[in-house]
mmCIF file of C-alpha atoms in Angstrom:
data_model
loop_
_atom_site.group_PDB
_atom_site.id
_atom_site.type_symbol
_atom_site.label_atom_id
_atom_site.label_comp_id
_atom_site.label_asym_id
_atom_site.label_seq_id
_atom_site.Cartn_x
_atom_site.Cartn_y
_atom_site.Cartn_z
ATOM 1 C CA MET A 1 -35.934 20.234 119.501
ATOM 2 C CA MET A 2 -33.154 18.045 118.111
ATOM 3 C CA LYS A 3 -32.083 18.467 114.494
ATOM 4 C CA PRO A 4 -31.539 15.389 112.311
ATOM 5 C CA ASN A 5 -27.888 14.320 112.246
ATOM 6 C CA PHE A 6 -26.633 14.252 108.657
ATOM 7 C CA ASP A 7 -22.964 14.664 109.615
ATOM 8 C CA LEU A 8 -20.684 12.035 108.036
ATOM 9 C CA ASN A 9 -17.362 13.230 109.410
ATOM 10 C CA GLY A 10 -15.199 10.308 110.485
ATOM 11 C CA LYS A 11 -17.114 7.885 108.250
ATOM 12 C CA VAL A 12 -15.627 5.947 105.347
ATOM 13 C CA ALA A 13 -18.034 5.716 102.407
ATOM 14 C CA LEU A 14 -17.443 3.333 99.504
ATOM 15 C CA VAL A 15 -19.392 3.912 96.287
ATOM 16 C CA THR A 16 -19.155 1.446 93.419
ATOM 17 C CA GLY A 17 -19.571 2.743 89.884
ATOM 18 C CA ALA A 18 -18.675 6.237 91.102
ATOM 19 C CA THR A 19 -16.553 7.269 88.124
ATOM 20 C CA HIS A 20 -19.429 9.006 86.360
ATOM 21 C CA GLY A 21 -23.138 9.796 86.304
ATOM 22 C CA LEU A 22 -25.394 9.175 89.264
ATOM 23 C CA GLY A 23 -22.713 7.298 91.177
ATOM 24 C CA MET A 24 -20.445 10.322 91.055
ATOM 25 C CA ALA A 25 -23.282 12.643 92.094
ATOM 26 C CA MET A 26 -24.049 10.512 95.154
ATOM 27 C CA ALA A 27 -20.358 10.185 96.003
ATOM 28 C CA LYS A 28 -19.967 13.967 95.916
ATOM 29 C CA ALA A 29 -22.966 14.365 98.211
ATOM 30 C CA LEU A 30 -21.476 11.979 100.773
ATOM 31 C CA ALA A 31 -18.121 13.756 100.640
ATOM 32 C CA SER A 32 -19.847 17.120 101.077
ATOM 33 C CA GLN A 33 -21.028 15.944 104.497
ATOM 34 C CA GLY A 34 -17.512 14.988 105.568
ATOM 35 C CA ALA A 35 -17.237 11.326 104.578
ATOM 36 C CA THR A 36 -13.907 9.901 103.474
ATOM 37 C CA LEU A 37 -14.718 8.856 99.923
ATOM 38 C CA VAL A 38 -13.688 5.556 98.328
ATOM 39 C CA VAL A 39 -14.385 5.490 94.584
ATOM 40 C CA VAL A 40 -14.589 2.039 93.005
ATOM 41 C CA GLY A 41 -14.466 1.479 89.260
ATOM 42 C CA HIS A 42 -13.012 -0.976 86.780
ATOM 43 C CA THR A 43 -11.754 1.157 83.866
ATOM 44 C CA PRO A 44 -8.467 3.066 84.365
ATOM 45 C CA SER A 45 -9.293 5.823 81.854
ATOM 46 C CA LYS A 46 -12.678 6.503 83.469
ATOM 47 C CA MET A 47 -11.081 6.537 86.908
ATOM 48 C CA GLU A 48 -8.465 9.057 85.789
ATOM 49 C CA ALA A 49 -11.136 11.369 84.401
ATOM 50 C CA ALA A 50 -13.245 10.930 87.527
ATOM 51 C CA LEU A 51 -10.391 11.834 89.851
ATOM 52 C CA ALA A 52 -9.862 15.046 87.910
ATOM 53 C CA GLU A 53 -13.544 15.857 88.394
ATOM 54 C CA TYR A 54 -13.416 15.113 92.122
ATOM 55 C CA THR A 55 -10.290 17.226 92.529
ATOM 56 C CA LYS A 56 -11.999 20.071 90.675
ATOM 57 C CA ALA A 57 -14.841 19.809 93.187
ATOM 58 C CA GLY A 58 -12.377 19.963 96.091
ATOM 59 C CA ILE A 59 -12.870 16.309 97.044
ATOM 60 C CA ASP A 60 -10.013 14.030 98.049
ATOM 61 C CA ALA A 61 -11.269 10.782 96.508
ATOM 62 C CA HIS A 62 -9.490 7.472 97.094
ATOM 63 C CA PRO A 63 -9.563 5.340 93.915
ATOM 64 C CA TYR A 64 -9.676 1.546 93.761
ATOM 65 C CA LEU A 65 -10.015 -0.501 90.588
ATOM 66 C CA PHE A 66 -11.430 -3.996 90.957
ATOM 67 C CA ASN A 67 -14.104 -6.373 89.686
ATOM 68 C CA VAL A 68 -17.101 -6.227 92.032
ATOM 69 C CA THR A 69 -18.479 -9.518 90.672
ATOM 70 C CA ASP A 70 -15.492 -11.616 91.772
ATOM 71 C CA VAL A 71 -15.516 -12.847 95.374
ATOM 72 C CA VAL A 72 -11.758 -13.272 95.747
ATOM 73 C CA THR A 73 -11.017 -9.870 94.234
ATOM 74 C CA VAL A 74 -13.629 -8.175 96.411
ATOM 75 C CA ASN A 75 -12.305 -9.773 99.594
ATOM 76 C CA THR A 76 -8.758 -8.715 98.786
ATOM 77 C CA ALA A 77 -9.721 -5.168 97.792
ATOM 78 C CA ILE A 78 -11.922 -4.555 100.830
ATOM 79 C CA GLY A 79 -9.140 -5.821 103.076
ATOM 80 C CA GLN A 80 -6.734 -3.378 101.450
ATOM 81 C CA ILE A 81 -9.180 -0.477 101.816
ATOM 82 C CA GLU A 82 -9.748 -1.276 105.488
ATOM 83 C CA GLN A 83 -6.017 -1.402 106.100
ATOM 84 C CA GLU A 84 -5.306 1.865 104.303
ATOM 85 C CA LEU A 85 -8.337 3.993 105.206
ATOM 86 C CA GLY A 86 -10.110 2.223 108.050
ATOM 87 C CA PRO A 87 -13.356 0.276 108.346
ATOM 88 C CA ILE A 88 -16.103 0.953 105.814
ATOM 89 C CA ASP A 89 -19.107 2.587 107.481
ATOM 90 C CA ILE A 90 -21.190 3.258 104.367
ATOM 91 C CA LEU A 91 -21.493 1.063 101.285
ATOM 92 C CA VAL A 92 -23.353 2.257 98.184
ATOM 93 C CA ASN A 93 -23.859 -0.533 95.651
ATOM 94 C CA ASN A 94 -24.291 1.553 92.526
ATOM 95 C CA ALA A 95 -22.312 -0.312 89.838
ATOM 96 C CA GLY A 96 -24.622 -1.667 87.181
ATOM 97 C CA MET A 97 -25.281 -2.364 83.542
ATOM 98 C CA ILE A 98 -28.217 -2.634 81.183
ATOM 99 C CA GLN A 99 -28.626 -4.509 77.929
ATOM 100 C CA ARG A 100 -31.582 -3.638 75.738
ATOM 101 C CA THR A 101 -32.556 -6.797 73.887
ATOM 102 C CA PRO A 102 -36.029 -8.276 73.317
ATOM 103 C CA ALA A 103 -36.484 -11.212 75.688
ATOM 104 C CA ILE A 104 -37.172 -13.642 72.855
ATOM 105 C CA GLU A 105 -33.784 -12.783 71.324
ATOM 106 C CA MET A 106 -31.614 -12.520 74.433
ATOM 107 C CA ASP A 107 -28.789 -14.989 74.890
ATOM 108 C CA PRO A 108 -28.992 -16.601 78.351
ATOM 109 C CA ALA A 109 -25.298 -15.828 78.824
ATOM 110 C CA ASP A 110 -26.026 -12.110 78.407
ATOM 111 C CA PHE A 111 -28.973 -12.411 80.792
ATOM 112 C CA ARG A 112 -26.683 -13.948 83.422
ATOM 113 C CA LYS A 113 -24.056 -11.230 82.885
ATOM 114 C CA VAL A 114 -26.562 -8.490 83.696
ATOM 115 C CA LEU A 115 -27.703 -10.337 86.817
ATOM 116 C CA ASP A 116 -24.093 -10.878 87.850
ATOM 117 C CA VAL A 117 -23.338 -7.163 87.784
ATOM 118 C CA ASP A 118 -26.674 -5.757 88.964
ATOM 119 C CA LEU A 119 -27.692 -8.332 91.570
ATOM 120 C CA VAL A 120 -24.883 -10.716 92.495
ATOM 121 C CA SER A 121 -22.232 -8.025 92.935
ATOM 122 C CA PRO A 122 -24.302 -6.082 95.522
ATOM 123 C CA PHE A 123 -24.664 -9.348 97.440
ATOM 124 C CA ILE A 124 -20.919 -10.046 97.320
ATOM 125 C CA MET A 125 -20.008 -6.498 98.350
ATOM 126 C CA SER A 126 -22.646 -6.335 101.084
ATOM 127 C CA GLN A 127 -21.669 -9.706 102.535
ATOM 128 C CA ARG A 128 -17.993 -8.741 102.811
ATOM 129 C CA VAL A 129 -18.591 -5.260 104.223
ATOM 130 C CA ALA A 130 -21.330 -6.427 106.621
ATOM 131 C CA GLN A 131 -19.057 -9.094 108.052
ATOM 132 C CA SER A 132 -16.611 -6.393 109.123
ATOM 133 C CA MET A 133 -19.443 -4.264 110.516
ATOM 134 C CA ILE A 134 -20.686 -7.217 112.542
ATOM 135 C CA ASN A 135 -17.210 -8.102 113.812
ATOM 136 C CA ARG A 136 -16.455 -4.609 115.099
ATOM 137 C CA LYS A 137 -19.986 -4.157 116.546
ATOM 138 C CA THR A 138 -20.424 -0.583 115.331
ATOM 139 C CA GLY A 139 -23.208 -1.069 112.782
ATOM 140 C CA GLY A 140 -23.248 0.610 109.414
ATOM 141 C CA LYS A 141 -25.204 1.618 106.341
ATOM 142 C CA ILE A 142 -25.694 -0.298 103.100
ATOM 143 C CA ILE A 143 -27.513 1.417 100.234
ATOM 144 C CA ASN A 144 -28.466 -0.504 97.108
ATOM 145 C CA ILE A 145 -29.248 1.470 93.986
ATOM 146 C CA CYS A 146 -32.419 -0.064 92.652
ATOM 147 C CA SER A 147 -34.585 1.307 89.838
ATOM 148 C CA MET A 148 -38.138 1.981 88.791
ATOM 149 C CA MET A 149 -37.659 -1.373 87.062
ATOM 150 C CA SER A 150 -37.694 -2.807 90.584
ATOM 151 C CA GLU A 151 -41.442 -2.181 90.313
ATOM 152 C CA LEU A 152 -42.254 -1.908 86.600
ATOM 153 C CA GLY A 153 -41.580 -3.808 83.417
ATOM 154 C CA ARG A 154 -40.439 -2.233 80.173
ATOM 155 C CA ASN A 155 -39.724 -3.533 76.684
ATOM 156 C CA THR A 156 -36.250 -5.002 76.007
ATOM 157 C CA VAL A 157 -34.911 -4.835 79.596
ATOM 158 C CA SER A 158 -35.981 -8.212 81.000
ATOM 159 C CA ALA A 159 -32.586 -8.983 82.557
ATOM 160 C CA TYR A 160 -32.222 -5.514 84.078
ATOM 161 C CA ALA A 161 -35.753 -5.567 85.491
ATOM 162 C CA ALA A 162 -35.233 -9.053 86.886
ATOM 163 C CA ALA A 163 -31.998 -7.952 88.546
ATOM 164 C CA LYS A 164 -33.403 -4.723 89.971
ATOM 165 C CA GLY A 165 -36.543 -6.485 91.199
ATOM 166 C CA GLY A 166 -34.303 -9.035 92.868
ATOM 167 C CA LEU A 167 -32.175 -6.251 94.352
ATOM 168 C CA LYS A 168 -35.251 -4.750 96.000
ATOM 169 C CA MET A 169 -35.993 -8.059 97.709
ATOM 170 C CA LEU A 170 -32.331 -8.666 98.550
ATOM 171 C CA THR A 171 -32.337 -5.267 100.249
ATOM 172 C CA ARG A 172 -35.321 -6.214 102.363
ATOM 173 C CA ASN A 173 -33.946 -9.619 103.247
ATOM 174 C CA LEU A 174 -30.514 -8.311 104.268
ATOM 175 C CA ALA A 175 -32.247 -5.665 106.386
ATOM 176 C CA THR A 176 -34.225 -8.427 108.065
ATOM 177 C CA GLU A 177 -31.113 -10.456 108.866
ATOM 178 C CA TRP A 178 -28.721 -7.666 109.833
ATOM 179 C CA ALA A 179 -30.879 -5.128 111.685
ATOM 180 C CA LYS A 180 -29.979 -6.807 114.979
ATOM 181 C CA TYR A 181 -26.373 -5.754 114.337
ATOM 182 C CA ASN A 182 -27.422 -2.097 113.887
ATOM 183 C CA ILE A 183 -26.884 -2.336 110.142
ATOM 184 C CA GLN A 184 -29.451 -0.459 108.077
ATOM 185 C CA VAL A 185 -29.912 -1.791 104.542
ATOM 186 C CA ASN A 186 -32.018 0.377 102.258
ATOM 187 C CA GLY A 187 -32.316 1.227 98.588
ATOM 188 C CA ILE A 188 -32.729 4.195 96.297
ATOM 189 C CA GLY A 189 -34.759 3.901 93.101
ATOM 190 C CA PRO A 190 -33.842 6.681 90.666
ATOM 191 C CA GLY A 191 -36.273 7.755 87.984
ATOM 192 C CA TYR A 192 -35.134 9.212 84.674
ATOM 193 C CA PHE A 193 -32.146 11.519 85.111
ATOM 194 C CA ALA A 194 -30.265 14.008 82.994
ATOM 195 C CA THR A 195 -26.878 12.367 82.498
ATOM 196 C CA GLU A 196 -24.377 12.110 79.670
ATOM 197 C CA GLN A 197 -25.976 8.793 78.695
ATOM 198 C CA THR A 198 -29.429 10.342 78.253
ATOM 199 C CA ALA A 199 -28.242 13.560 76.573
ATOM 200 C CA PRO A 200 -28.965 12.355 72.991
ATOM 201 C CA ILE A 201 -32.637 11.769 73.762
ATOM 202 C CA ARG A 202 -33.202 14.801 76.007
ATOM 203 C CA VAL A 203 -34.024 17.089 73.111
ATOM 204 C CA ASP A 204 -37.262 18.757 72.077
ATOM 205 C CA GLY A 205 -39.208 16.609 69.670
ATOM 206 C CA HIS A 206 -37.605 13.318 70.623
ATOM 207 C CA PRO A 207 -40.424 10.826 71.357
ATOM 208 C CA PHE A 208 -38.822 9.492 74.545
ATOM 209 C CA ASN A 209 -38.117 12.976 75.859
ATOM 210 C CA GLU A 210 -41.760 13.870 75.328
ATOM 211 C CA PHE A 211 -42.790 10.599 76.981
ATOM 212 C CA ILE A 212 -40.746 11.357 80.115
ATOM 213 C CA ILE A 213 -41.959 14.944 80.389
ATOM 214 C CA ASN A 214 -45.576 13.793 80.042
ATOM 215 C CA ARG A 215 -45.177 10.734 82.263
ATOM 216 C CA THR A 216 -43.498 12.556 85.167
ATOM 217 C CA PRO A 217 -45.730 14.675 87.432
ATOM 218 C CA ALA A 218 -42.752 16.975 88.037
ATOM 219 C CA ALA A 219 -42.659 17.447 84.234
ATOM 220 C CA ARG A 220 -38.886 17.231 83.995
ATOM 221 C CA TRP A 221 -35.912 14.916 84.049
ATOM 222 C CA GLY A 222 -34.145 14.541 87.370
ATOM 223 C CA ASN A 223 -30.853 16.316 87.972
ATOM 224 C CA PRO A 224 -28.099 14.077 89.381
ATOM 225 C CA GLU A 225 -27.902 16.370 92.419
ATOM 226 C CA ASP A 226 -31.505 15.415 93.221
ATOM 227 C CA LEU A 227 -30.148 12.131 94.599
ATOM 228 C CA GLY A 228 -27.858 13.841 97.093
ATOM 229 C CA GLY A 229 -30.379 14.293 99.871
ATOM 230 C CA ALA A 230 -31.621 10.726 99.609
ATOM 231 C CA VAL A 231 -28.182 9.123 99.803
ATOM 232 C CA VAL A 232 -27.014 11.388 102.647
ATOM 233 C CA PHE A 233 -30.193 10.650 104.605
ATOM 234 C CA LEU A 234 -29.803 6.888 104.237
ATOM 235 C CA ALA A 235 -26.072 7.072 105.004
ATOM 236 C CA SER A 236 -26.440 9.167 108.149
ATOM 237 C CA ALA A 237 -27.689 8.770 111.691
ATOM 238 C CA ALA A 238 -30.908 10.464 110.588
ATOM 239 C CA SER A 239 -32.045 7.095 109.197
ATOM 240 C CA ASP A 240 -31.014 4.854 112.090
ATOM 241 C CA PHE A 241 -34.535 3.391 112.405
ATOM 242 C CA VAL A 242 -35.158 3.102 108.668
ATOM 243 C CA ASN A 243 -34.516 -0.401 107.368
ATOM 244 C CA GLY A 244 -35.509 -2.426 104.317
ATOM 245 C CA GLN A 245 -37.039 0.534 102.471
ATOM 246 C CA ILE A 246 -36.684 1.642 98.861
ATOM 247 C CA LEU A 247 -36.756 5.420 98.454
ATOM 248 C CA TYR A 248 -37.872 6.251 94.927
ATOM 249 C CA VAL A 249 -36.509 9.541 93.613
ATOM 250 C CA ASP A 250 -38.520 9.745 90.410
ATOM 251 C CA GLY A 251 -40.451 13.006 90.292
ATOM 252 C CA GLY A 252 -43.636 11.084 91.068
ATOM 253 C CA ILE A 253 -43.667 8.616 88.160
ATOM 254 C CA LEU A 254 -44.525 5.585 90.279
ATOM 255 C CA ALA A 255 -47.328 7.504 92.016
ATOM 256 C CA THR A 256 -49.424 7.922 88.877
ATOM 257 C CA ILE A 257 -50.439 6.318 85.600
ATOM 258 C CA GLY A 258 -49.348 9.504 83.844
ATOM 259 C CA LYS A 259 -50.723 12.903 82.971
ATOM 260 C CA PRO A 260 -52.315 14.045 79.709
ATOM 261 C CA ALA A 261 -50.068 16.148 77.496
ATOM 262 C CA GLY A 262 -50.451 19.825 78.293
ATOM 263 C CA GLU A 263 -52.151 19.310 81.664
#
């Protein structure tokens, strides 16, 4: 009986927004399976700190700073990466932002900014990387980091939810168009995870912490490492016939309307 092939040796994996948090966790998982890791960010200080973390973990990360929302910059940067490290086999579109503002109060310019980062940039990056995959006829993997907000609404995040809902459908459409080139385009939808950003609210007695514990069938926040298996699966040959799917890693939140406290 054949074992699934999760080996990424010889593959170049580019992860945007990989200087911290979930992006870093997924990048580490890809590197652990042998991928040559390209870390994309836009803040020099965050990149410096991230490289120290990767080095500590024994990972030789290749850093590139550029704006993923700008077509010209993306084209130039991807060309440079291909020249220096080789063709990109795996693209993880993780860079994103959120702005919590009631819809009635949100400036349309801020709404557009969120869409630009969370939806337009994955399109720009995917288009450029896919063109190279198509030209060299070797296929490849594109993984878009969606969200539970790809399926659900929530107060004050109208722009983010619109972008992540759009990213789900972009994922499916790109899969439809590019499957004939042996390019698999899929998404991951993280639930609520224990990161530095959520640390202030992950304390006993905090209303949102209690909400998450009671809303999640697994009764806990996700650990960043919980995303490792999902991203490696979608990046590897094990998922060669998986296309246009969103894999939700959420402890079961989307499977239920919630559980009573204490159940």
